[in-house]
Amino acid sequence: MEPSSLTLAGSTDAALESVLTEEIRSLMAPPPESTSSFTALLELPRTRAIELLHSPEAPNSPGVAVPGGPAGPPLRRLGGDGGGGFALAVGSDLAARYPALFGEKNDSLETSSQKVKSEPLTESDSNPNSSPQPLVSDPTVENKGQRPTKRKDREKKAKASAKKSKNESSEDAEELPYVHVRARRGQATDSHSLAERARREKINARMKLLQELVPGCSKISGTASVLDEIINHVQSLQRQVELLSMRLAAANPRVDFNMDNIFAENMSLVDSNFPSMVMPFMWPEVQVNESRQPYHQQWQFNSLPQPVWGGEQDNHNFITPENSLLSYDSPANSVSLHSRATENGAMQVD
Amino acid sequence: MHSASSIKQKFLKKWIMGLQLCNSSKKNMTIMERRKAIKLSADLALASVRNCTTRWSRALVASASQNDDNQALLQHIIGSDAAKHKKASIDVVANSTTSVAKKIASKKILKRSWGIRRVRKLSNVALKDPPYSIAKRLVKKRTQLLKNLVPGGESMDAISLIEETLDYMVWLRAQVDVMRSLARASERLDGK
């Protein structure tokens, strides 16, 4: 997967953006631990999430005049079309789900769009091991209906008038017992339809994300067809997994994946991904069972230091595992190791 | 992406571990058994890398743990996070076996109670419109299909289902990438 361009959402109004990110940050009061693997893999939807988050800023006009609302809980308009609220709902939910994106203590909000995205990179680098904190599905699944709704409504209130945002951010710091929702003009305002509308908006926002993920789905309109495409995509992926496992089973007379295989495979992985990474350094973490065949002794890379991810030289990486490999007393593999070392060296030169 | 490939490599590492274990346990396997073992190890490695924070990974682990043959493999791959996974998998197993029917039944009861109250309002909405009802039916059918596809998706509402699908798709893609590169590498090595 190629890293998608991070300059996608940099074209929005700086003031509104800063307000919004500040609002979001106030909502995400305790920033949870950094991203686990999900945001790392989910590169495109992350930018899409940010895009969804920031895009309604521009068309949205702050300070929309409220037509004479009814008494009781104040009903205010959603900004512009409903799209603003949708995307904000997405934004707040996504902010809940990709906390590393929005949870940094970032002071300079003017360049927040760039910084917010560069921060999670560094943070995810520092925490490559995923934290136990769930990202996609909260442990409190039952509260999911309430919390995002509250956040979304807070978002809506902030979006309504940018000037009032500071007051509202102070108001909304605590949990609201009631759900204050803006109803659009001419729509029913009882709680059921509002809740239903909120739910529909959530579903639509997530469907948009899915559309971004599945190739060729952005042009399709209509939930049913999009779902169809998604189903086809998932089915094709699962079928690919089956086919690949069959291929692997056929290619190896026995399921023996020795180090040569791994090295060569790491070369292909590394070539396709980040060039300065070498896999074998992660093997030291492997716990080797003593009852294994001596064939598997290659796994004992206890002497290898932990990698420094940045600023490695490929030559250095290559020499070290080969040295440690060559020091093993598995004569059956020494010849193959020598040959493999030369091959790896040759491959590196390419 | 820096961490993306590190994740893939973590997955690869665990997968290879699982495969080694499989290999050491049985000597000669037919191609079908091999394929199954490979796929199983891959799935388990995927689920374990995801650390069982998502529903589908827990469902994968749970369904794998129900099969007694895979216990050793399961233990080995998942062994490091044993407590968390056991709890999660027990949770999922309990959910899937006993209370799916109950959940569905309770949802139906809820819907019926709502429907009685809101039947008037709903009639105002263009529900009688044939295209609308057809679309609704299509969507329902397709969400049912999707629920069958995504592991552990039967007992989820639409919102979490979509999120799970999102997550699952991304991880499936990573799995396919890793498997494909390994297959290519092993084929190249064996001189095919």
XYZ file of C-alpha atoms in Angstrom:
542
model
C 0.000 0.000 0.000
C 1.452 3.346 -0.925
C 1.240 6.109 1.535
C -1.416 8.436 0.359
C -0.741 12.091 0.084
C -1.006 13.893 3.325
C -1.662 17.255 1.862
C -5.192 16.449 1.135
C -6.964 18.562 3.665
C -4.709 21.522 3.870
C -6.876 23.871 1.969
C -9.470 24.747 4.552
C -10.150 27.848 6.445
C -7.550 28.147 9.109
C -9.713 29.787 11.697
C -12.557 27.350 11.506
C -10.123 24.503 11.400
C -8.378 25.669 14.476
C -11.660 26.074 16.233
C -12.746 22.660 15.249
C -9.582 20.927 16.249
C -9.596 22.728 19.518
C -13.116 21.602 20.073
C -12.230 18.083 19.269
C -9.279 18.226 21.549
C -11.378 19.483 24.362
C -13.702 16.600 23.771
C -10.962 14.059 23.771
C -9.992 15.116 27.239
C -7.710 12.191 28.106
C -5.904 11.367 24.917
C -5.841 7.621 24.756
C -2.711 5.722 23.899
C -1.428 6.013 20.477
C -2.649 4.213 17.516
C -2.161 0.585 17.122
C -1.765 -1.000 13.820
C -5.103 0.061 12.490
C -4.283 3.611 11.556
C -0.984 2.509 10.205
C -2.657 0.180 7.780
C -5.595 2.413 7.281
C -3.721 5.150 5.544
C -6.189 6.226 2.994
C -9.221 6.334 5.230
C -7.303 8.373 7.707
C -6.745 11.127 5.243
C -10.255 10.626 4.137
C -11.334 10.993 7.722
C -9.457 14.209 7.989
C -10.886 15.308 4.722
C -14.336 14.487 5.879
C -13.566 16.347 9.009
C -12.318 19.477 7.410
C -14.117 19.677 4.145
C -17.440 20.904 5.438
C -15.670 23.845 6.987
C -15.418 25.736 3.763
C -18.965 25.537 2.509
C -20.361 25.905 5.949
C -21.277 29.422 6.847
C -20.913 30.188 10.484
C -23.538 32.096 12.288
C -26.578 30.946 10.395
C -29.587 32.893 11.526
C -32.020 30.860 13.506
C -35.609 31.050 12.429
C -37.932 31.573 15.355
C -37.585 28.318 17.106
C -40.048 26.817 19.473
C -39.785 27.270 23.170
C -38.129 24.723 25.303
C -34.784 23.253 24.308
C -33.323 25.569 21.758
C -33.344 24.175 18.323
C -30.756 25.567 16.003
C -30.073 24.909 12.412
C -27.531 22.535 11.183
C -24.969 24.405 9.217
C -25.527 24.589 5.505
C -26.867 21.334 4.266
C -26.870 18.317 6.403
C -23.495 17.415 5.034
C -21.718 19.535 7.545
C -23.294 17.753 10.437
C -22.668 14.393 8.862
C -19.051 14.992 8.374
C -18.736 16.352 11.821
C -20.388 13.325 13.174
C -17.864 11.327 11.266
C -15.148 13.551 12.540
C -16.106 13.189 16.134
C -16.554 9.487 15.857
C -13.356 9.117 13.975
C -11.661 11.308 16.492
C -12.866 8.905 19.077
C -11.535 6.046 17.076
C -8.255 7.333 15.795
C -7.137 9.106 18.902
C -3.590 9.551 17.791
C -4.823 11.778 15.050
C -6.529 14.221 17.277
C -5.335 13.629 20.735
C -1.990 15.347 20.725
C -1.257 18.308 22.903
C -0.542 20.476 19.967
C -0.283 24.124 20.612
C 0.091 25.583 17.202
C -3.296 25.035 15.751
C -2.816 27.123 12.690
C -0.832 24.463 10.956
C -2.799 21.799 12.670
C -3.845 20.001 9.565
C -0.286 19.146 8.714
C 0.873 18.697 12.230
C -1.969 16.568 13.328
C -1.160 14.162 10.597
C 2.537 14.172 11.137
C 2.165 13.656 14.857
C 0.477 10.287 14.602
C 3.272 9.132 12.380
C 5.834 9.761 15.026
C 3.635 8.481 17.735
C 2.822 5.323 15.936
C 6.484 4.852 15.313
C 7.281 5.110 18.933
C 4.617 2.634 19.846
C 4.805 -0.063 17.248
C 3.315 -2.559 19.602
C -0.361 -1.984 19.679
C -1.774 -0.757 22.882
C -4.532 -2.653 24.542
C -6.815 0.255 23.965
C -9.324 -0.632 21.318
C -9.617 1.647 18.411
C -12.476 0.589 16.292
C -14.905 -0.986 18.652
C -14.991 0.525 22.042
C -15.265 -1.796 24.960
C -18.328 0.105 25.938
C -20.224 -0.790 22.858
C -23.474 -0.198 24.617
C -22.584 3.375 25.317
C -21.648 3.971 21.779
C -25.011 5.301 20.922
C -24.888 7.913 23.586
C -21.358 9.167 23.622
C -20.873 9.900 19.939
C -24.267 11.493 19.828
C -23.327 13.842 22.573
C -20.045 14.618 20.958
C -21.646 15.123 17.647
C -24.167 17.459 19.079
C -21.487 19.394 20.775
C -19.770 19.585 17.454
C -22.902 20.822 15.828
C -23.275 23.508 18.402
C -19.748 24.644 17.861
C -20.159 24.692 14.165
C -23.265 26.757 14.327
C -21.468 29.879 15.300
C -17.762 30.031 15.333
C -17.821 32.987 17.656
C -19.636 31.093 20.341
C -17.282 28.190 20.097
C -15.107 29.170 22.989
C -17.995 29.426 25.353
C -19.310 26.147 24.200
C -16.069 24.396 24.561
C -16.094 25.384 28.177
C -19.660 24.294 28.546
C -19.265 20.982 26.889
C -16.355 19.814 28.837
C -18.588 17.812 31.111
C -20.966 15.095 30.067
C -24.353 16.324 29.001
C -27.278 14.488 30.479
C -29.496 15.468 27.599
C -28.964 15.352 23.922
C -29.268 18.735 22.325
C -29.747 18.306 18.667
C -30.424 20.766 15.976
C -33.274 19.868 13.769
C -33.462 20.964 10.245
C -36.289 23.120 9.137
C -39.487 21.214 8.471
C -38.424 18.003 10.093
C -39.925 16.174 12.997
C -38.302 16.981 16.247
C -39.257 14.245 18.611
C -36.579 12.138 20.092
C -37.251 9.033 18.076
C -36.866 10.573 14.702
C -33.896 12.533 15.883
C -32.220 9.441 17.152
C -33.101 7.699 13.964
C -31.633 10.526 11.960
C -28.480 10.486 14.026
C -28.152 6.785 13.443
C -28.683 7.177 9.746
C -26.090 9.882 9.583
C -23.601 7.693 11.345
C -24.248 4.859 8.999
C -23.904 7.085 5.982
C -20.654 8.525 7.203
C -19.174 5.103 7.685
C -20.429 3.977 4.342
C -18.543 6.880 2.846
C -15.387 5.645 4.462
C -15.958 2.203 3.115
C -16.511 3.650 -0.289
C -13.140 5.262 -0.122
C -11.529 2.028 0.799
C -12.999 -0.158 -1.861
C -11.575 0.731 -5.237
C -14.049 1.936 -7.735
C -16.784 2.524 -5.277
C -16.761 6.276 -5.083
C -18.801 6.693 -8.183
C -21.556 4.398 -7.106
C -24.522 6.009 -5.469
C -26.972 4.125 -3.386
C -26.416 2.068 -0.333
C -27.388 -1.224 -1.852
C -24.908 -1.080 -4.691
C -22.136 0.088 -2.446
C -22.857 -2.777 -0.128
C -22.791 -5.081 -3.075
C -19.383 -3.830 -4.091
C -18.112 -4.183 -0.564
C -19.347 -7.714 -0.339
C -17.698 -8.565 -3.607
C -14.471 -7.050 -2.446
C -14.424 -8.908 0.821
C -15.283 -12.130 -0.930
C -12.526 -11.639 -3.438
C -10.036 -10.945 -0.683
C -11.028 -14.071 1.159
C -10.783 -16.082 -2.013
C -7.348 -14.659 -2.621
C -6.291 -15.813 0.801
C -7.494 -19.288 0.024
C -5.758 -19.348 -3.319
C -2.541 -18.112 -1.856
C -2.575 -20.683 0.866
C -3.147 -23.340 -1.741
C -0.280 -21.951 -3.726
C 1.979 -22.015 -0.736
C 0.956 -25.524 0.095
C 1.723 -26.628 -3.417
C 5.040 -24.847 -3.581
C 6.419 -26.470 -0.482
C 6.443 -30.236 -0.333
C 6.534 -29.817 3.369
C 5.672 -26.748 5.315
C 9.223 -25.798 6.031
C 9.953 -22.151 5.984
C 13.580 -21.775 6.667
C 15.536 -18.641 7.078
C 16.543 -18.432 3.465
C 12.969 -18.258 2.564
C 12.346 -15.631 5.145
C 15.246 -13.516 4.052
C 14.279 -13.632 0.457
C 10.744 -12.911 1.379
C 11.807 -10.022 3.524
C 13.655 -8.642 0.597
C 10.505 -8.582 -1.425
C 8.571 -7.147 1.437
C 11.179 -4.547 2.088
C 11.443 -3.652 -1.541
C 7.788 -3.068 -1.796
C 7.572 -1.139 1.412
C 10.039 0.849 3.317
C 13.522 0.348 2.088
C 15.457 0.806 5.249
C 13.893 -1.893 7.277
C 15.215 -5.340 7.681
C 13.044 -7.956 9.173
C 15.468 -10.299 10.836
C 16.023 -7.943 13.676
C 12.650 -8.787 15.006
C 13.450 -12.433 15.358
C 15.146 -12.011 18.730
C 11.754 -11.772 20.262
C 10.864 -15.224 19.122
C 10.749 -17.743 21.893
C 12.164 -20.957 20.670
C 10.924 -24.208 21.991
C 13.667 -26.616 22.863
C 11.746 -29.550 21.563
C 12.055 -28.162 18.069
C 14.156 -29.842 15.508
C 17.737 -28.620 15.270
C 16.732 -27.288 11.897
C 15.007 -24.505 13.706
C 17.947 -23.327 15.684
C 18.378 -20.463 13.352
C 15.710 -18.699 15.245
C 17.910 -18.037 18.193
C 19.037 -14.583 17.405
C 19.636 -13.709 20.964
C 22.712 -11.757 20.223
C 21.136 -9.417 17.768
C 20.517 -5.961 19.057
C 17.177 -4.357 18.653
C 16.960 -2.309 15.516
C 17.148 1.377 15.270
C 14.447 2.115 12.832
C 15.672 5.325 11.444
C 18.990 5.958 9.838
C 20.104 2.405 9.309
C 22.415 1.486 6.574
C 21.524 -1.459 4.525
C 25.026 -2.772 4.504
C 25.151 -2.863 8.232
C 21.866 -4.655 8.432
C 22.956 -7.261 6.056
C 26.228 -8.072 7.613
C 24.998 -8.607 11.117
C 22.400 -11.306 10.618
C 24.656 -13.128 8.276
C 27.424 -13.104 10.819
C 25.194 -14.410 13.523
C 23.796 -16.960 11.173
C 27.154 -18.144 10.145
C 28.146 -18.624 13.721
C 25.593 -21.343 14.213
C 26.715 -24.912 14.230
C 24.147 -26.321 11.926
C 26.317 -27.819 9.280
C 23.478 -28.891 7.098
C 22.486 -25.337 6.553
C 25.843 -23.664 6.422
C 26.221 -24.241 2.731
C 22.794 -22.973 1.969
C 23.406 -20.043 4.233
C 26.529 -19.088 2.398
C 24.765 -19.259 -0.884
C 21.853 -17.382 0.489
C 24.107 -14.718 1.888
C 25.612 -14.101 -1.471
C 22.226 -14.081 -3.027
C 20.985 -11.599 -0.481
C 23.991 -9.463 -1.105
C 23.331 -9.621 -4.781
C 19.724 -8.776 -4.253
C 20.629 -5.842 -2.164
C 22.835 -4.437 -4.808
C 19.976 -4.437 -7.254
C 4.480 3.284 5.443
C 6.797 2.652 8.291
C 4.505 1.012 10.710
C 2.459 -0.702 8.069
C 5.333 -2.866 7.034
C 6.291 -3.487 10.624
C 2.809 -4.785 11.208
C 3.081 -6.975 8.201
C 6.323 -8.287 9.467
C 4.888 -9.001 12.844
C 2.150 -10.913 11.161
C 4.639 -12.770 9.053
C 6.686 -13.702 12.043
C 3.758 -15.106 13.919
C 2.529 -16.913 10.923
C 5.839 -18.581 10.335
C 5.936 -19.597 13.929
C 2.592 -21.244 13.583
C 3.614 -23.003 10.436
C 6.759 -24.314 12.022
C 4.736 -25.720 14.815
C 2.391 -27.381 12.402
C 5.274 -28.832 10.570
C 6.904 -30.219 13.621
C 3.750 -31.921 14.752
C 2.840 -33.785 11.605
C 5.271 -35.192 9.197
C 3.497 -35.881 5.964
C 0.491 -33.901 5.118
C -1.563 -33.956 2.038
C -1.920 -30.787 0.140
C -5.324 -30.165 1.554
C -4.109 -30.465 5.077
C -1.257 -28.232 4.317
C -3.495 -25.639 2.847
C -5.720 -25.774 5.818
C -2.840 -25.498 8.179
C -1.423 -22.580 6.311
C -4.664 -20.749 6.210
C -5.355 -21.432 9.814
C -1.999 -20.207 10.936
C -2.398 -17.141 8.812
C -5.780 -16.346 10.251
C -4.644 -16.871 13.774
C -1.552 -14.829 13.281
C -3.652 -12.056 11.838
C -6.022 -12.143 14.731
C -3.259 -12.185 17.264
C -1.455 -9.266 15.728
C -4.636 -7.326 15.914
C -4.517 -8.111 19.624
C -8.082 -9.152 19.823
C -9.360 -5.659 20.160
C -11.746 -6.067 17.317
C -14.699 -8.260 17.161
C -13.794 -10.209 14.113
C -10.419 -11.142 15.475
C -12.019 -12.402 18.621
C -14.506 -14.345 16.588
C -11.727 -15.901 14.552
C -9.895 -16.973 17.636
C -13.048 -18.263 19.213
C -14.071 -20.327 16.237
C -10.586 -21.714 15.994
C -10.515 -22.618 19.638
C -13.689 -24.568 19.339
C -11.953 -27.030 17.134
C -9.913 -29.289 19.317
C -7.311 -30.117 16.741
C -5.972 -26.659 16.694
C -5.374 -26.297 20.350
C -1.629 -26.608 20.224
C -1.316 -24.203 17.346
C -3.676 -21.828 18.989
C -1.837 -21.935 22.232
C 1.428 -21.310 20.576
C 0.450 -18.386 18.466
C -1.822 -16.781 20.940
C 0.139 -17.907 23.922
C 1.749 -14.622 24.673
C -1.482 -12.756 25.231
C -3.170 -15.761 26.656
C -5.258 -14.158 29.319
C -6.679 -11.413 27.201
C -7.444 -13.672 24.339
C -8.971 -16.353 26.460
C -11.267 -13.893 28.047
C -12.157 -12.357 24.749
C -12.671 -15.668 23.060
C -14.773 -17.017 25.866
C -16.827 -13.908 25.624
C -17.328 -14.311 21.938
C -18.035 -17.987 22.203
C -20.670 -17.358 24.807
C -22.180 -14.703 22.644
C -22.189 -16.712 19.521
C -23.515 -19.937 20.872
C -26.184 -19.003 23.314
C -27.386 -15.516 22.949
C -27.466 -14.745 19.253
C -30.970 -16.058 18.997
C -31.903 -14.211 22.127
C -30.444 -10.994 20.834
C -32.252 -11.268 17.591
C -35.480 -12.080 19.347
C -35.142 -9.182 21.713
C -34.398 -6.853 18.861
C -37.500 -8.000 17.106
C -39.581 -7.399 20.175
C -38.158 -3.929 20.517
C -38.833 -3.153 16.920
C -42.342 -4.362 17.197
C -42.990 -2.189 20.215
C -41.591 0.784 18.436
C -43.482 0.032 15.323
C -46.797 0.067 17.103
C -46.104 3.519 18.424
C -44.682 4.977 15.295
C -46.868 3.394 12.708
C -48.619 6.663 12.061
C -45.460 8.618 11.606
C -43.978 5.987 9.403
C -46.955 6.095 7.132
C -46.195 9.711 6.478
C -42.782 8.823 5.251
C -42.785 7.523 1.730
C -42.602 3.943 2.805
C -45.331 2.899 0.516
C -43.177 4.005 -2.305
C -42.225 0.819 -4.111
C -38.669 1.840 -4.981
C -38.000 2.720 -1.403
C -39.215 -0.544 -0.012
C -37.367 -2.456 -2.657
C -34.198 -0.633 -1.810
C -34.742 -1.350 1.836
C -35.152 -5.006 1.140
C -32.030 -5.099 -0.961
C -30.045 -3.388 1.713
C -31.323 -5.804 4.298
C -30.375 -8.760 2.177
C -26.941 -7.426 1.565
C -26.276 -6.604 5.166
C -27.212 -10.150 5.946
C -24.688 -11.358 3.412
C -22.064 -9.105 4.875
C -22.806 -10.409 8.313
C -22.140 -13.877 7.101
C -18.902 -12.840 5.508
C -17.287 -10.946 8.296
C -16.375 -13.305 11.105
C -18.346 -12.621 14.180
C -20.665 -10.318 12.385
C -23.936 -12.038 13.022
C -24.693 -10.335 16.260
C -23.816 -6.787 15.408
C -25.910 -3.826 14.540
C -25.368 -1.984 11.317
C -23.017 0.659 12.613
C -20.545 -1.655 14.228
C -20.911 -4.000 11.325
C -19.683 -1.352 8.950
C -16.804 -0.510 11.212
C -15.860 -4.117 11.529
C -16.026 -4.532 7.794
C -13.757 -1.561 7.369
C -11.236 -2.961 9.763
C -11.495 -6.462 8.424
C -10.974 -5.341 4.857
C -7.821 -3.487 5.688
C -6.401 -6.425 7.526
C -7.399 -8.874 4.863
C -5.545 -6.800 2.376
C -2.448 -6.850 4.511
C -2.749 -10.578 4.910
C -3.041 -11.032 1.178
C 0.034 -8.906 0.622
C 2.124 -10.861 3.036
C 0.962 -14.213 1.787
C 1.495 -13.231 -1.776
C 5.040 -12.108 -1.174
C 5.796 -15.273 0.737
C 4.331 -17.412 -1.988
C 6.296 -15.560 -4.593
C 9.470 -15.864 -2.600
C 9.087 -19.543 -1.971
C 8.260 -20.199 -5.567
C 11.259 -18.279 -6.671
C 13.478 -20.127 -4.268
C 12.315 -23.494 -5.367
C 13.104 -22.549 -8.884
C 9.597 -22.898 -10.219
